[in-house]
Amino acid sequence: MTFVVTDNCIQCKYTDCVEVCPVDCFYEGPNFLVIDPDECIDCALCEPECPAEAIYSEDELPEGQEKFLELNEELAAKWPNITEKKDPLPDAAEWDGKANKIEHLQK
Ligand code: SF4
Ligand code: F3S
């Protein structure tokens, strides 16, 4: 089992999640974070920390967000590890809650 970062992280990237992860399994792209499913220990600590409510357990993914499981795995293999919180993206508040931000995902 793993937790998964979903659509609403895109263009926000608040990074509160990385501070609580005991195994440092978050990876950072230009405008999105992902979780490495092979490293996640399913502790659930990150889920309530995300201001954008973008993190879900893989068995509780909302309808339409299922593709993010594979996307997290794919991008975690490619992006660098992130272990410390940083400022969110400049327009995070404006983007928070918009639908289908995946079209803006920068890989
Ligand atoms: Fe890290 Fe736990 Fe979140 Fe997995 S569930 S990404 S181990 S904080
Ligand atoms: Fe993204 Fe939420 Fe973390 S917006 S960077 S999953 S705190």
PDB file of C-alpha atoms and ligand atoms in Angstrom:
ATOM      1  CA  MET A   1       0.000   0.000   0.000  1.00  0.00           C
ATOM      2  CA  THR A   2       1.047   3.549  -0.622  1.00  0.00           C
ATOM      3  CA  PHE A   3      -0.245   7.069  -0.402  1.00  0.00           C
ATOM      4  CA  VAL A   4      -0.569   9.030  -3.638  1.00  0.00           C
ATOM      5  CA  VAL A   5      -0.283  12.731  -4.525  1.00  0.00           C
ATOM      6  CA  THR A   6      -3.134  13.762  -6.828  1.00  0.00           C
ATOM      7  CA  ASP A   7      -4.205  16.555  -9.170  1.00  0.00           C
ATOM      8  CA  ASN A   8      -4.722  19.369  -6.683  1.00  0.00           C
ATOM      9  CA  CYS A   9      -1.018  19.491  -5.775  1.00  0.00           C
ATOM     10  CA  ILE A  10      -0.192  20.675  -9.299  1.00  0.00           C
ATOM     11  CA  GLN A  11       0.614  24.417  -9.458  1.00  0.00           C
ATOM     12  CA  CYS A  12       0.335  24.624  -5.624  1.00  0.00           C
ATOM     13  CA  LYS A  13       3.153  22.463  -4.184  1.00  0.00           C
ATOM     14  CA  TYR A  14       2.710  23.548  -0.555  1.00  0.00           C
ATOM     15  CA  THR A  15       5.340  20.989   0.615  1.00  0.00           C
ATOM     16  CA  ASP A  16       3.964  20.658   4.171  1.00  0.00           C
ATOM     17  CA  CYS A  17       3.813  16.940   3.422  1.00  0.00           C
ATOM     18  CA  VAL A  18       7.570  16.419   3.228  1.00  0.00           C
ATOM     19  CA  GLU A  19       8.184  17.576   6.786  1.00  0.00           C
ATOM     20  CA  VAL A  20       6.244  14.735   8.379  1.00  0.00           C
ATOM     21  CA  CYS A  21       7.307  11.805   6.207  1.00  0.00           C
ATOM     22  CA  PRO A  22       9.437   9.456   8.358  1.00  0.00           C
ATOM     23  CA  VAL A  23      11.038   7.786   5.350  1.00  0.00           C
ATOM     24  CA  ASP A  24      11.610  10.860   3.123  1.00  0.00           C
ATOM     25  CA  CYS A  25       9.840   9.383   0.125  1.00  0.00           C
ATOM     26  CA  PHE A  26       8.673  12.588  -1.603  1.00  0.00           C
ATOM     27  CA  TYR A  27      10.166  13.603  -4.961  1.00  0.00           C
ATOM     28  CA  GLU A  28       9.931  17.058  -6.506  1.00  0.00           C
ATOM     29  CA  GLY A  29       9.198  18.240 -10.009  1.00  0.00           C
ATOM     30  CA  PRO A  30       8.737  21.808 -11.271  1.00  0.00           C
ATOM     31  CA  ASN A  31       5.094  22.114 -10.175  1.00  0.00           C
ATOM     32  CA  PHE A  32       4.143  18.815  -8.484  1.00  0.00           C
ATOM     33  CA  LEU A  33       5.361  16.408  -5.813  1.00  0.00           C
ATOM     34  CA  VAL A  34       5.044  12.629  -5.883  1.00  0.00           C
ATOM     35  CA  ILE A  35       5.441   9.740  -3.444  1.00  0.00           C
ATOM     36  CA  ASP A  36       7.611   6.732  -4.253  1.00  0.00           C
ATOM     37  CA  PRO A  37       5.234   3.795  -3.725  1.00  0.00           C
ATOM     38  CA  ASP A  38       8.107   1.409  -3.034  1.00  0.00           C
ATOM     39  CA  GLU A  39       9.364   3.560  -0.149  1.00  0.00           C
ATOM     40  CA  CYS A  40       6.076   4.722   1.414  1.00  0.00           C
ATOM     41  CA  ILE A  41       5.330   2.829   4.645  1.00  0.00           C
ATOM     42  CA  ASP A  42       1.642   3.747   4.619  1.00  0.00           C
ATOM     43  CA  CYS A  43       1.842   5.692   7.889  1.00  0.00           C
ATOM     44  CA  ALA A  44      -0.807   8.251   6.815  1.00  0.00           C
ATOM     45  CA  LEU A  45       0.991  11.160   8.499  1.00  0.00           C
ATOM     46  CA  CYS A  46       1.192  13.256   5.330  1.00  0.00           C
ATOM     47  CA  GLU A  47      -2.477  13.090   4.351  1.00  0.00           C
ATOM     48  CA  PRO A  48      -3.857  15.610   6.897  1.00  0.00           C
ATOM     49  CA  GLU A  49      -0.879  17.949   6.450  1.00  0.00           C
ATOM     50  CA  CYS A  50      -1.636  18.891   2.833  1.00  0.00           C
ATOM     51  CA  PRO A  51      -3.492  22.232   2.710  1.00  0.00           C
ATOM     52  CA  ALA A  52      -4.742  21.306  -0.772  1.00  0.00           C
ATOM     53  CA  GLU A  53      -6.055  17.900   0.387  1.00  0.00           C
ATOM     54  CA  ALA A  54      -4.200  16.305  -2.512  1.00  0.00           C
ATOM     55  CA  ILE A  55      -2.923  13.157  -0.740  1.00  0.00           C
ATOM     56  CA  TYR A  56      -4.932   9.934  -0.576  1.00  0.00           C
ATOM     57  CA  SER A  57      -4.368   6.315   0.252  1.00  0.00           C
ATOM     58  CA  GLU A  58      -4.231   4.278  -2.952  1.00  0.00           C
ATOM     59  CA  ASP A  59      -7.408   2.443  -1.959  1.00  0.00           C
ATOM     60  CA  GLU A  60      -9.301   5.693  -1.336  1.00  0.00           C
ATOM     61  CA  LEU A  61      -8.423   7.590  -4.498  1.00  0.00           C
ATOM     62  CA  PRO A  62     -11.341   9.779  -5.654  1.00  0.00           C
ATOM     63  CA  GLU A  63     -12.973   8.962  -8.967  1.00  0.00           C
ATOM     64  CA  GLY A  64     -10.808  10.140 -11.847  1.00  0.00           C
ATOM     65  CA  GLN A  65      -7.627  10.249  -9.747  1.00  0.00           C
ATOM     66  CA  GLU A  66      -6.677   6.592 -10.212  1.00  0.00           C
ATOM     67  CA  LYS A  67      -4.095   7.423 -12.890  1.00  0.00           C
ATOM     68  CA  PHE A  68      -2.031   9.290 -10.294  1.00  0.00           C
ATOM     69  CA  LEU A  69      -0.910   6.010  -8.721  1.00  0.00           C
ATOM     70  CA  GLU A  70       1.097   5.107 -11.810  1.00  0.00           C
ATOM     71  CA  LEU A  71       2.185   8.704 -12.346  1.00  0.00           C
ATOM     72  CA  ASN A  72       3.636   8.924  -8.810  1.00  0.00           C
ATOM     73  CA  GLU A  73       5.648   5.770  -9.429  1.00  0.00           C
ATOM     74  CA  GLU A  74       6.889   6.962 -12.817  1.00  0.00           C
ATOM     75  CA  LEU A  75       7.936  10.444 -11.687  1.00  0.00           C
ATOM     76  CA  ALA A  76       9.460   9.348  -8.356  1.00  0.00           C
ATOM     77  CA  ALA A  77      11.995   7.374 -10.386  1.00  0.00           C
ATOM     78  CA  LYS A  78      12.950  10.494 -12.302  1.00  0.00           C
ATOM     79  CA  TRP A  79      12.739  13.460  -9.923  1.00  0.00           C
ATOM     80  CA  PRO A  80      15.047  14.435  -7.000  1.00  0.00           C
ATOM     81  CA  ASN A  81      14.187  13.734  -3.375  1.00  0.00           C
ATOM     82  CA  ILE A  82      12.798  16.601  -1.258  1.00  0.00           C
ATOM     83  CA  THR A  83      12.971  16.499   2.548  1.00  0.00           C
ATOM     84  CA  GLU A  84      12.439  20.090   3.662  1.00  0.00           C
ATOM     85  CA  LYS A  85       9.486  22.401   3.337  1.00  0.00           C
ATOM     86  CA  LYS A  86       9.860  25.369   1.020  1.00  0.00           C
ATOM     87  CA  ASP A  87       7.605  28.218  -0.098  1.00  0.00           C
ATOM     88  CA  PRO A  88       4.595  27.136  -2.171  1.00  0.00           C
ATOM     89  CA  LEU A  89       4.392  28.141  -5.811  1.00  0.00           C
ATOM     90  CA  PRO A  90       3.573  31.859  -6.131  1.00  0.00           C
ATOM     91  CA  ASP A  91      -0.002  31.409  -7.379  1.00  0.00           C
ATOM     92  CA  ALA A  92      -0.832  28.434  -5.143  1.00  0.00           C
ATOM     93  CA  ALA A  93      -3.897  30.031  -3.550  1.00  0.00           C
ATOM     94  CA  GLU A  94      -5.310  30.882  -6.968  1.00  0.00           C
ATOM     95  CA  TRP A  95      -4.812  27.341  -8.307  1.00  0.00           C
ATOM     96  CA  ASP A  96      -5.988  25.489  -5.200  1.00  0.00           C
ATOM     97  CA  GLY A  97      -9.236  23.682  -6.008  1.00  0.00           C
ATOM     98  CA  LYS A  98      -9.147  24.029  -9.792  1.00  0.00           C
ATOM     99  CA  ALA A  99     -10.036  20.829 -11.651  1.00  0.00           C
ATOM    100  CA  ASN A 100      -7.879  18.875 -14.100  1.00  0.00           C
ATOM    101  CA  LYS A 101      -4.624  20.672 -13.458  1.00  0.00           C
ATOM    102  CA  ILE A 102      -2.835  17.653 -14.910  1.00  0.00           C
ATOM    103  CA  GLU A 103      -2.802  19.411 -18.275  1.00  0.00           C
ATOM    104  CA  HIS A 104      -0.376  21.909 -16.698  1.00  0.00           C
ATOM    105  CA  LEU A 105       1.912  19.239 -15.239  1.00  0.00           C
ATOM    106  CA  GLN A 106       5.569  19.882 -16.052  1.00  0.00           C
ATOM    107  CA  LYS A 107       7.624  16.713 -16.085  1.00  0.00           C
TER     108      LYS A 107
HETATM  109 FE1  SF4 B   1       5.566   9.296   3.878  1.00  0.00          FE
HETATM  110 FE2  SF4 B   1       3.814   8.143   5.522  1.00  0.00          FE
HETATM  111 FE3  SF4 B   1       2.962   9.802   3.630  1.00  0.00          FE
HETATM  112 FE4  SF4 B   1       3.923   7.422   2.951  1.00  0.00          FE
HETATM  113  S1  SF4 B   1       2.050   7.811   4.141  1.00  0.00           S
HETATM  114  S2  SF4 B   1       4.404   9.373   1.958  1.00  0.00           S
HETATM  115  S3  SF4 B   1       5.519   7.136   4.490  1.00  0.00           S
HETATM  116  S4  SF4 B   1       4.247  10.344   5.391  1.00  0.00           S
HETATM  117 FE1  F3S B   2       1.529  18.995  -2.826  1.00  0.00          FE
HETATM  118 FE2  F3S B   2       0.060  19.050  -0.665  1.00  0.00          FE
HETATM  119 FE3  F3S B   2       2.533  18.269  -0.502  1.00  0.00          FE
HETATM  120  S1  F3S B   2       0.038  20.547  -2.314  1.00  0.00           S
HETATM  121  S2  F3S B   2       3.528  19.435  -2.074  1.00  0.00           S
HETATM  122  S3  F3S B   2       0.939  17.253  -1.637  1.00  0.00           S
HETATM  123  S4  F3S B   2       1.475  19.518   0.974  1.00  0.00           S
END
